[in-house]
Amino acid sequence: MKSSNALNLFFASLIMASGIWGCTDETDYKEIIYVGTFNTRGSEGLYVYEFDRDELSFTPIQIISDRTGPNFQTIHPNGQYLYSVSSDAFSEDNRDGTVSAYRINQETGELTLINEQSVEGRGPCHVSVDPHGEFAYVSNYGSGNLTVHRINADGGLSEAVDVVQHEGGSINEQRQNQPRMHSIIPSADGRFIYASDLGIDKVMIYEVDRGTGKLSPAPTPYVENVPGSGPRHFTFHPSGDFAYSAEELSHTVAVFSVDKSTGALEQIQRVNMVPDDFEGRNSAADIHTSPDGRFLYASNRGHESLVIYEIDASTGLLTLVGHEHTRGEHPRNFSVDPNGEFVMVANMNRDNVVLFRRNNDTGEMTFAGTEVHIPAAVCVTPLFLPM
């Protein structure tokens, strides 16, 4: 199946925002689901399933056990490679974490290891890919730094071509006593990356040297979140005019307007992610827009829900639609499929991935009646393979 240039650009923007790859024309395709896990309760590594959206079924294909706790993964814009991070020590001599590059079998979805590199830091928790497919970006929560790796012609990764160490902290003495890098999202054109650091309450903005991969502070080098909020994950509206930050510690969403020429962010709204009468403990995790840009979803750990907002297309501002229980505990990550038909939620503490149908008109979700047991599931990433 050959996609048009317009579709390629559209789905490249989806990868940038959500870490997914898809195709929506009428040609037959096979749908693969990759699930990263933490190393606990019998998890064996990175799980690979085939998803049948007609039968609402998940068929196991493969388990990759090269590394324990492959906690986050993303897919290259060409759909041929997958990148996964693990806190496993890179080697006996290098105790920093590891990023692994895999080749995706285009007929089966199975993975074959290409190579691995040190992430030059501790506790890697997120990996993303440049929309041009030239660089991979790794966020190291434990050491508060980030690395840039060039993507080679065979899909493998180079050693880090740049390492940026953040400094400072914020007002939460337990969680913000040092930098805590949590995610990196590139702009659609690849000129800028947005690095959410929970520890310093800032989304750092870097300009990318397209020749070397080196990073330099953008003209406006950061946007400062409310003290104690803890920016965790970040996503763009498909238009690129607005962006949304899931703030873990305050379980809020900060809304920004985006200056595409300079990369600068300006906060225009901030909304609570849980009902006003909720009294339990809660923290925000993941955040994504629907493919058509009409709705925003973010996950609550504690309230055990996805909050749903309607997006005003002209202003980017949010209006609450409601909440959907995730039928699990600690929904760390979720994905909205590129067709907009389903949402898949990884509930880490209930050891399941739960399937929801999505209403394109209202944004609301309903349980589809299907879930799959996966120990300590933390990241779910779909891939469409042409047949």
Short mmCIF file of C-alpha atoms in Angstrom, two decimals:
data_model
loop_
_atom_site.label_atom_id
_atom_site.label_comp_id
_atom_site.label_asym_id
_atom_site.label_seq_id
_atom_site.Cartn_x
_atom_site.Cartn_y
_atom_site.Cartn_z
CA MET A 1 0.00 0.00 0.00
CA LYS A 2 1.33 3.46 -0.92
CA SER A 3 0.22 6.51 1.05
CA SER A 4 0.00 9.96 -0.51
CA ASN A 5 2.46 12.67 0.53
CA ALA A 6 -0.34 14.41 2.40
CA LEU A 7 -1.12 11.29 4.39
CA ASN A 8 2.56 10.76 5.12
CA LEU A 9 2.83 14.27 6.54
CA PHE A 10 -0.39 13.84 8.50
CA PHE A 11 0.73 10.64 10.14
CA ALA A 12 4.20 12.02 10.78
CA SER A 13 2.47 14.68 12.86
CA LEU A 14 0.57 11.94 14.68
CA ILE A 15 3.82 10.20 15.51
CA MET A 16 5.22 13.44 16.85
CA ALA A 17 2.19 13.93 19.07
CA SER A 18 1.29 10.39 20.04
CA GLY A 19 3.98 7.92 19.09
CA ILE A 20 1.76 6.02 16.62
CA TRP A 21 1.80 5.07 12.96
CA GLY A 22 -1.26 4.29 10.92
CA CYS A 23 -2.99 4.18 7.58
CA THR A 24 -6.67 4.76 6.93
CA ASP A 25 -7.32 4.07 3.27
CA GLU A 26 -9.41 1.13 2.13
CA THR A 27 -6.48 -1.20 1.47
CA ASP A 28 -6.32 -4.17 3.83
CA TYR A 29 -3.90 -3.84 6.69
CA LYS A 30 -2.78 -5.76 9.73
CA GLU A 31 -2.87 -3.97 13.06
CA ILE A 32 -0.09 -4.64 15.57
CA ILE A 33 -0.02 -3.52 19.20
CA TYR A 34 3.24 -3.17 21.16
CA VAL A 35 3.01 -3.08 24.96
CA GLY A 36 5.92 -2.04 27.18
CA THR A 37 5.98 -3.14 30.81
CA PHE A 38 7.72 -2.65 34.13
CA ASN A 39 9.81 -5.49 35.54
CA THR A 40 7.38 -6.78 38.17
CA ARG A 41 4.58 -9.33 38.78
CA GLY A 42 5.92 -11.76 36.19
CA SER A 43 6.35 -9.39 33.26
CA GLU A 44 8.57 -10.86 30.54
CA GLY A 45 9.42 -7.70 28.57
CA LEU A 46 7.93 -6.11 25.44
CA TYR A 47 4.71 -7.78 24.28
CA VAL A 48 3.55 -7.93 20.65
CA TYR A 49 -0.10 -8.59 19.68
CA GLU A 50 -2.19 -8.57 16.54
CA PHE A 51 -5.42 -6.65 17.02
CA ASP A 52 -8.56 -7.52 15.07
CA ARG A 53 -10.89 -4.54 15.20
CA ASP A 54 -13.79 -6.50 13.76
CA GLU A 55 -13.57 -9.28 16.34
CA LEU A 56 -12.23 -6.96 19.08
CA SER A 57 -9.55 -9.55 19.84
CA PHE A 58 -5.85 -9.52 20.71
CA THR A 59 -3.69 -12.43 19.48
CA PRO A 60 -0.22 -12.82 21.03
CA ILE A 61 2.62 -12.86 18.49
CA GLN A 62 5.89 -12.37 20.35
CA ILE A 63 7.50 -11.40 23.64
CA ILE A 64 10.85 -9.59 23.52
CA SER A 65 12.93 -10.24 26.63
CA ASP A 66 16.19 -8.54 25.60
CA ARG A 67 15.76 -6.04 28.46
CA THR A 68 13.74 -6.06 31.67
CA GLY A 69 11.26 -3.24 32.11
CA PRO A 70 11.05 -1.90 28.52
CA ASN A 71 8.82 0.88 29.82
CA PHE A 72 8.22 3.13 26.81
CA GLN A 73 8.43 2.68 23.07
CA THR A 74 7.82 4.63 19.88
CA ILE A 75 7.84 3.93 16.15
CA HIS A 76 9.88 5.51 13.35
CA PRO A 77 7.92 7.65 10.83
CA ASN A 78 8.45 5.02 8.12
CA GLY A 79 6.85 2.33 10.29
CA GLN A 80 9.87 0.03 9.90
CA TYR A 81 11.64 0.50 13.26
CA LEU A 82 10.71 0.58 16.93
CA TYR A 83 12.70 2.18 19.75
CA SER A 84 12.37 1.15 23.42
CA VAL A 85 13.95 2.40 26.64
CA SER A 86 14.83 0.42 29.77
CA SER A 87 16.47 1.22 33.09
CA ASP A 88 18.59 -1.90 32.61
CA ALA A 89 22.29 -1.03 32.80
CA PHE A 90 23.76 -0.75 29.32
CA SER A 91 26.74 -2.92 30.29
CA GLU A 92 28.76 -4.07 33.28
CA ASP A 93 31.01 -1.06 32.79
CA ASN A 94 28.22 1.43 32.07
CA ARG A 95 25.37 1.49 34.60
CA ASP A 96 23.33 4.06 32.69
CA GLY A 97 20.06 2.99 31.07
CA THR A 98 19.58 1.56 27.59
CA VAL A 99 17.76 2.48 24.39
CA SER A 100 17.15 -0.42 21.97
CA ALA A 101 16.44 -0.25 18.23
CA TYR A 102 14.36 -2.98 16.57
CA ARG A 103 13.52 -3.79 12.97
CA ILE A 104 9.80 -4.45 12.42
CA ASN A 105 8.91 -7.38 10.17
CA GLN A 106 6.54 -5.75 7.69
CA GLU A 107 4.48 -8.91 7.28
CA THR A 108 4.14 -10.10 10.87
CA GLY A 109 5.00 -7.14 13.12
CA GLU A 110 7.65 -9.19 14.91
CA LEU A 111 10.75 -7.41 16.20
CA THR A 112 14.43 -8.12 15.61
CA LEU A 113 17.08 -6.27 17.59
CA ILE A 114 19.33 -3.98 15.51
CA ASN A 115 21.48 -2.46 18.23
CA GLU A 116 21.50 -0.78 21.65
CA GLN A 117 23.08 2.36 23.08
CA SER A 118 23.65 3.91 26.48
CA VAL A 119 21.28 6.78 27.24
CA GLU A 120 23.99 8.51 29.30
CA GLY A 121 21.68 8.77 32.30
CA ARG A 122 19.57 6.90 34.83
CA GLY A 123 15.90 5.98 34.73
CA PRO A 124 14.99 6.54 31.06
CA CYS A 125 11.20 6.89 30.86
CA HIS A 126 10.40 8.23 27.38
CA VAL A 127 11.70 8.05 23.82
CA SER A 128 10.48 9.97 20.78
CA VAL A 129 11.54 10.25 17.15
CA ASP A 130 12.18 13.31 15.04
CA PRO A 131 9.39 13.66 12.41
CA HIS A 132 12.04 13.46 9.65
CA GLY A 133 13.23 10.15 11.10
CA GLU A 134 16.80 11.37 11.66
CA PHE A 135 17.08 11.55 15.47
CA ALA A 136 15.77 9.80 18.58
CA TYR A 137 15.32 11.71 21.84
CA VAL A 138 15.52 10.03 25.27
CA SER A 139 14.34 11.48 28.59
CA ASN A 140 16.16 10.31 31.72
CA TYR A 141 13.99 10.84 34.79
CA GLY A 142 16.51 9.60 37.36
CA SER A 143 19.40 11.84 36.31
CA GLY A 144 17.39 14.77 34.94
CA ASN A 145 19.05 14.86 31.54
CA LEU A 146 18.23 14.12 27.91
CA THR A 147 20.12 12.59 25.01
CA VAL A 148 20.00 12.83 21.24
CA HIS A 149 20.88 9.81 19.08
CA ARG A 150 21.26 9.85 15.31
CA ILE A 151 19.21 7.21 13.49
CA ASN A 152 21.40 5.29 11.06
CA ALA A 153 20.42 4.13 7.56
CA ASP A 154 19.60 0.65 8.89
CA GLY A 155 17.36 2.05 11.64
CA GLY A 156 19.96 1.50 14.36
CA LEU A 157 21.07 4.21 16.76
CA SER A 158 24.36 6.03 17.15
CA GLU A 159 25.96 6.82 20.46
CA ALA A 160 24.56 10.03 21.93
CA VAL A 161 25.43 13.02 19.72
CA ASP A 162 24.33 15.41 22.46
CA VAL A 163 23.61 15.21 26.19
CA VAL A 164 21.86 18.08 27.98
CA GLN A 165 21.82 18.17 31.78
CA HIS A 166 19.11 20.20 33.49
CA GLU A 167 19.70 21.97 36.81
CA GLY A 168 17.52 23.14 39.68
CA GLY A 169 14.35 22.04 41.43
CA SER A 170 11.04 23.39 42.69
CA ILE A 171 8.77 23.53 45.73
CA ASN A 172 7.81 19.86 46.19
CA GLU A 173 10.66 18.63 48.39
CA GLN A 174 10.00 14.94 47.71
CA ARG A 175 9.46 14.99 43.95
CA GLN A 176 11.23 18.18 42.88
CA ASN A 177 14.53 18.10 44.76
CA GLN A 178 16.34 17.82 41.40
CA PRO A 179 15.59 17.85 37.66
CA ARG A 180 13.23 15.05 36.54
CA MET A 181 13.12 14.86 32.75
CA HIS A 182 9.92 13.12 31.69
CA SER A 183 9.22 13.50 27.97
CA ILE A 184 10.37 15.11 24.73
CA ILE A 185 7.99 16.01 21.90
CA PRO A 186 9.29 17.49 18.61
CA SER A 187 7.49 20.16 16.63
CA ALA A 188 5.91 18.96 13.39
CA ASP A 189 8.70 20.49 11.30
CA GLY A 190 11.44 19.09 13.55
CA ARG A 191 12.99 22.50 14.25
CA PHE A 192 12.24 22.44 17.98
CA ILE A 193 11.85 19.91 20.77
CA TYR A 194 9.81 20.44 23.93
CA ALA A 195 11.31 18.80 27.01
CA SER A 196 8.95 18.48 30.00
CA ASP A 197 10.90 18.47 33.27
CA LEU A 198 8.74 17.60 36.28
CA GLY A 199 11.49 18.51 38.74
CA ILE A 200 12.02 22.10 37.68
CA ASP A 201 8.45 22.95 36.63
CA LYS A 202 9.49 23.94 33.12
CA VAL A 203 8.94 22.84 29.56
CA MET A 204 12.35 23.52 28.05
CA ILE A 205 12.43 24.49 24.37
CA TYR A 206 15.45 23.57 22.25
CA GLU A 207 16.32 24.30 18.65
CA VAL A 208 17.71 21.32 16.73
CA ASP A 209 20.76 21.61 14.47
CA ARG A 210 19.53 19.49 11.57
CA GLY A 211 23.06 18.64 10.51
CA THR A 212 24.51 17.48 13.81
CA GLY A 213 21.53 16.87 16.11
CA LYS A 214 23.03 19.27 18.66
CA LEU A 215 20.59 21.25 20.76
CA SER A 216 20.66 24.93 21.65
CA PRO A 217 18.17 26.99 23.67
CA ALA A 218 15.37 28.38 21.52
CA PRO A 219 14.89 32.19 21.38
CA THR A 220 12.37 31.69 24.22
CA PRO A 221 14.20 28.86 26.01
CA TYR A 222 11.38 27.61 28.25
CA VAL A 223 7.91 28.17 29.59
CA GLU A 224 7.54 28.03 33.35
CA ASN A 225 4.66 25.96 34.71
CA VAL A 226 2.94 26.84 37.99
CA PRO A 227 5.30 25.96 40.90
CA GLY A 228 4.63 22.45 42.17
CA SER A 229 2.65 21.39 39.09
CA GLY A 230 5.22 18.95 37.64
CA PRO A 231 4.90 18.95 33.82
CA ARG A 232 5.04 15.31 32.67
CA HIS A 233 3.72 14.66 29.15
CA PHE A 234 3.02 17.09 26.32
CA THR A 235 1.13 17.04 23.04
CA PHE A 236 0.35 19.36 20.15
CA HIS A 237 -2.96 20.06 18.52
CA PRO A 238 -2.86 18.69 14.95
CA SER A 239 -2.91 22.30 13.68
CA GLY A 240 0.32 23.01 15.57
CA ASP A 241 -1.18 26.25 16.89
CA PHE A 242 -1.79 24.95 20.42
CA ALA A 243 -0.15 22.58 22.87
CA TYR A 244 -1.19 20.82 26.06
CA SER A 245 0.84 19.82 29.12
CA ALA A 246 -0.29 17.12 31.57
CA GLU A 247 0.93 18.36 34.95
CA GLU A 248 1.47 15.29 37.13
CA LEU A 249 1.65 16.71 40.64
CA SER A 250 -1.30 19.11 40.41
CA HIS A 251 -3.34 16.85 38.06
CA THR A 252 -4.03 19.76 35.76
CA VAL A 253 -3.73 20.48 32.03
CA ALA A 254 -1.96 23.66 30.97
CA VAL A 255 -2.96 25.01 27.55
CA PHE A 256 -0.51 26.99 25.42
CA SER A 257 -0.56 28.96 22.22
CA VAL A 258 2.43 28.18 19.99
CA ASP A 259 4.55 30.60 17.98
CA LYS A 260 5.66 28.33 15.15
CA SER A 261 8.38 30.71 13.99
CA THR A 262 10.22 30.91 17.32
CA GLY A 263 8.89 27.83 19.12
CA ALA A 264 7.68 29.96 22.03
CA LEU A 265 4.79 28.88 24.25
CA GLU A 266 2.32 31.16 26.05
CA GLN A 267 -0.08 29.74 28.64
CA ILE A 268 -3.71 30.64 27.89
CA GLN A 269 -5.65 28.26 30.17
CA ARG A 270 -5.22 25.78 33.02
CA VAL A 271 -7.89 23.23 33.96
CA ASN A 272 -8.36 20.60 36.66
CA MET A 273 -8.37 16.95 35.54
CA VAL A 274 -10.64 15.50 38.27
CA PRO A 275 -14.15 16.37 39.48
CA ASP A 276 -14.35 19.15 42.05
CA ASP A 277 -15.72 16.77 44.68
CA PHE A 278 -12.95 14.16 44.30
CA GLU A 279 -10.99 13.88 47.57
CA GLY A 280 -8.52 11.03 46.95
CA ARG A 281 -4.90 11.13 45.84
CA ASN A 282 -4.37 11.58 42.12
CA SER A 283 -1.63 12.28 39.60
CA ALA A 284 -1.71 13.01 35.88
CA ALA A 285 0.10 10.81 33.38
CA ASP A 286 -0.47 10.75 29.62
CA ILE A 287 -2.17 13.16 27.20
CA HIS A 288 -3.30 12.97 23.54
CA THR A 289 -5.67 14.67 21.12
CA SER A 290 -8.10 12.89 18.85
CA PRO A 291 -6.90 12.61 15.21
CA ASP A 292 -9.39 15.27 14.08
CA GLY A 293 -8.24 17.67 16.80
CA ARG A 294 -11.71 18.08 18.30
CA PHE A 295 -11.05 16.40 21.66
CA LEU A 296 -8.28 16.06 24.24
CA TYR A 297 -7.78 13.08 26.57
CA ALA A 298 -5.56 12.78 29.66
CA SER A 299 -5.14 9.98 32.20
CA ASN A 300 -5.71 10.20 35.97
CA ARG A 301 -3.93 7.79 38.32
CA GLY A 302 -5.96 7.67 41.52
CA HIS A 303 -9.26 8.76 40.04
CA GLU A 304 -8.52 5.92 37.54
CA SER A 305 -10.02 7.70 34.57
CA LEU A 306 -9.47 9.43 31.30
CA VAL A 307 -10.69 13.00 31.40
CA ILE A 308 -12.25 14.18 28.13
CA TYR A 309 -12.27 17.79 26.92
CA GLU A 310 -13.69 19.39 23.81
CA ILE A 311 -11.21 21.68 22.03
CA ASP A 312 -12.27 25.02 20.58
CA ALA A 313 -10.70 24.92 17.10
CA SER A 314 -10.17 28.67 16.92
CA THR A 315 -8.76 29.30 20.41
CA GLY A 316 -7.46 25.90 21.57
CA LEU A 317 -9.33 26.31 24.86
CA LEU A 318 -10.84 23.31 26.63
CA THR A 319 -14.36 22.53 27.81
CA LEU A 320 -14.95 19.51 30.03
CA VAL A 321 -16.93 16.67 28.44
CA GLY A 322 -16.58 14.15 31.26
CA HIS A 323 -14.59 11.23 32.67
CA GLU A 324 -14.42 7.55 31.75
CA HIS A 325 -13.25 4.95 34.27
CA THR A 326 -10.35 2.96 32.83
CA ARG A 327 -11.47 -0.38 34.34
CA GLY A 328 -8.11 -0.67 36.00
CA GLU A 329 -5.66 1.07 38.28
CA HIS A 330 -2.86 3.50 37.48
CA PRO A 331 -3.52 4.26 33.78
CA ARG A 332 0.03 5.28 32.94
CA ASN A 333 -0.27 5.47 29.15
CA PHE A 334 -2.94 5.20 26.47
CA SER A 335 -3.30 5.61 22.71
CA VAL A 336 -6.04 6.95 20.45
CA ASP A 337 -6.01 4.96 17.24
CA PRO A 338 -5.44 6.95 14.02
CA ASN A 339 -8.92 6.11 12.73
CA GLY A 340 -10.41 7.64 15.87
CA GLU A 341 -12.47 4.53 16.53
CA PHE A 342 -10.77 3.13 19.64
CA VAL A 343 -8.78 4.12 22.71
CA MET A 344 -6.45 1.57 24.36
CA VAL A 345 -5.48 2.14 27.99
CA ALA A 346 -2.57 0.48 29.83
CA ASN A 347 -3.48 0.07 33.52
CA MET A 348 -0.17 -0.65 35.24
CA ASN A 349 -1.48 -1.80 38.63
CA ARG A 350 -4.32 -3.94 37.24
CA ASP A 351 -2.05 -5.67 34.68
CA ASN A 352 -4.33 -5.05 31.73
CA VAL A 353 -4.81 -3.17 28.48
CA VAL A 354 -8.46 -2.17 28.09
CA LEU A 355 -10.20 -1.37 24.80
CA PHE A 356 -12.75 1.46 24.54
CA ARG A 357 -14.88 2.58 21.63
CA ARG A 358 -14.78 6.31 20.94
CA ASN A 359 -17.65 8.45 19.70
CA ASN A 360 -16.25 10.80 17.04
CA ASP A 361 -19.09 13.28 17.49
CA THR A 362 -19.09 13.60 21.27
CA GLY A 363 -15.59 12.40 22.19
CA GLU A 364 -17.09 10.07 24.79
CA MET A 365 -15.76 6.54 25.40
CA THR A 366 -17.51 3.26 26.20
CA PHE A 367 -15.97 -0.06 27.24
CA ALA A 368 -15.74 -2.32 24.17
CA GLY A 369 -15.93 -5.49 26.23
CA THR A 370 -12.31 -6.51 25.60
CA GLU A 371 -9.21 -6.41 27.75
CA VAL A 372 -5.93 -8.34 27.65
CA HIS A 373 -3.89 -9.40 30.67
CA ILE A 374 -0.31 -8.06 30.55
CA PRO A 375 1.69 -7.76 33.79
CA ALA A 376 2.58 -4.16 34.68
CA ALA A 377 1.50 -2.75 31.30
CA VAL A 378 2.72 0.83 31.00
CA CYS A 379 2.87 1.80 27.31
CA VAL A 380 0.67 0.76 24.37
CA THR A 381 1.64 1.65 20.79
CA PRO A 382 -0.33 0.67 17.65
CA LEU A 383 1.09 0.06 14.17
CA PHE A 384 -0.75 -0.52 10.89
CA LEU A 385 1.03 -2.83 8.44
CA PRO A 386 -0.07 -2.95 4.78
CA MET A 387 -1.08 -6.37 3.49
#
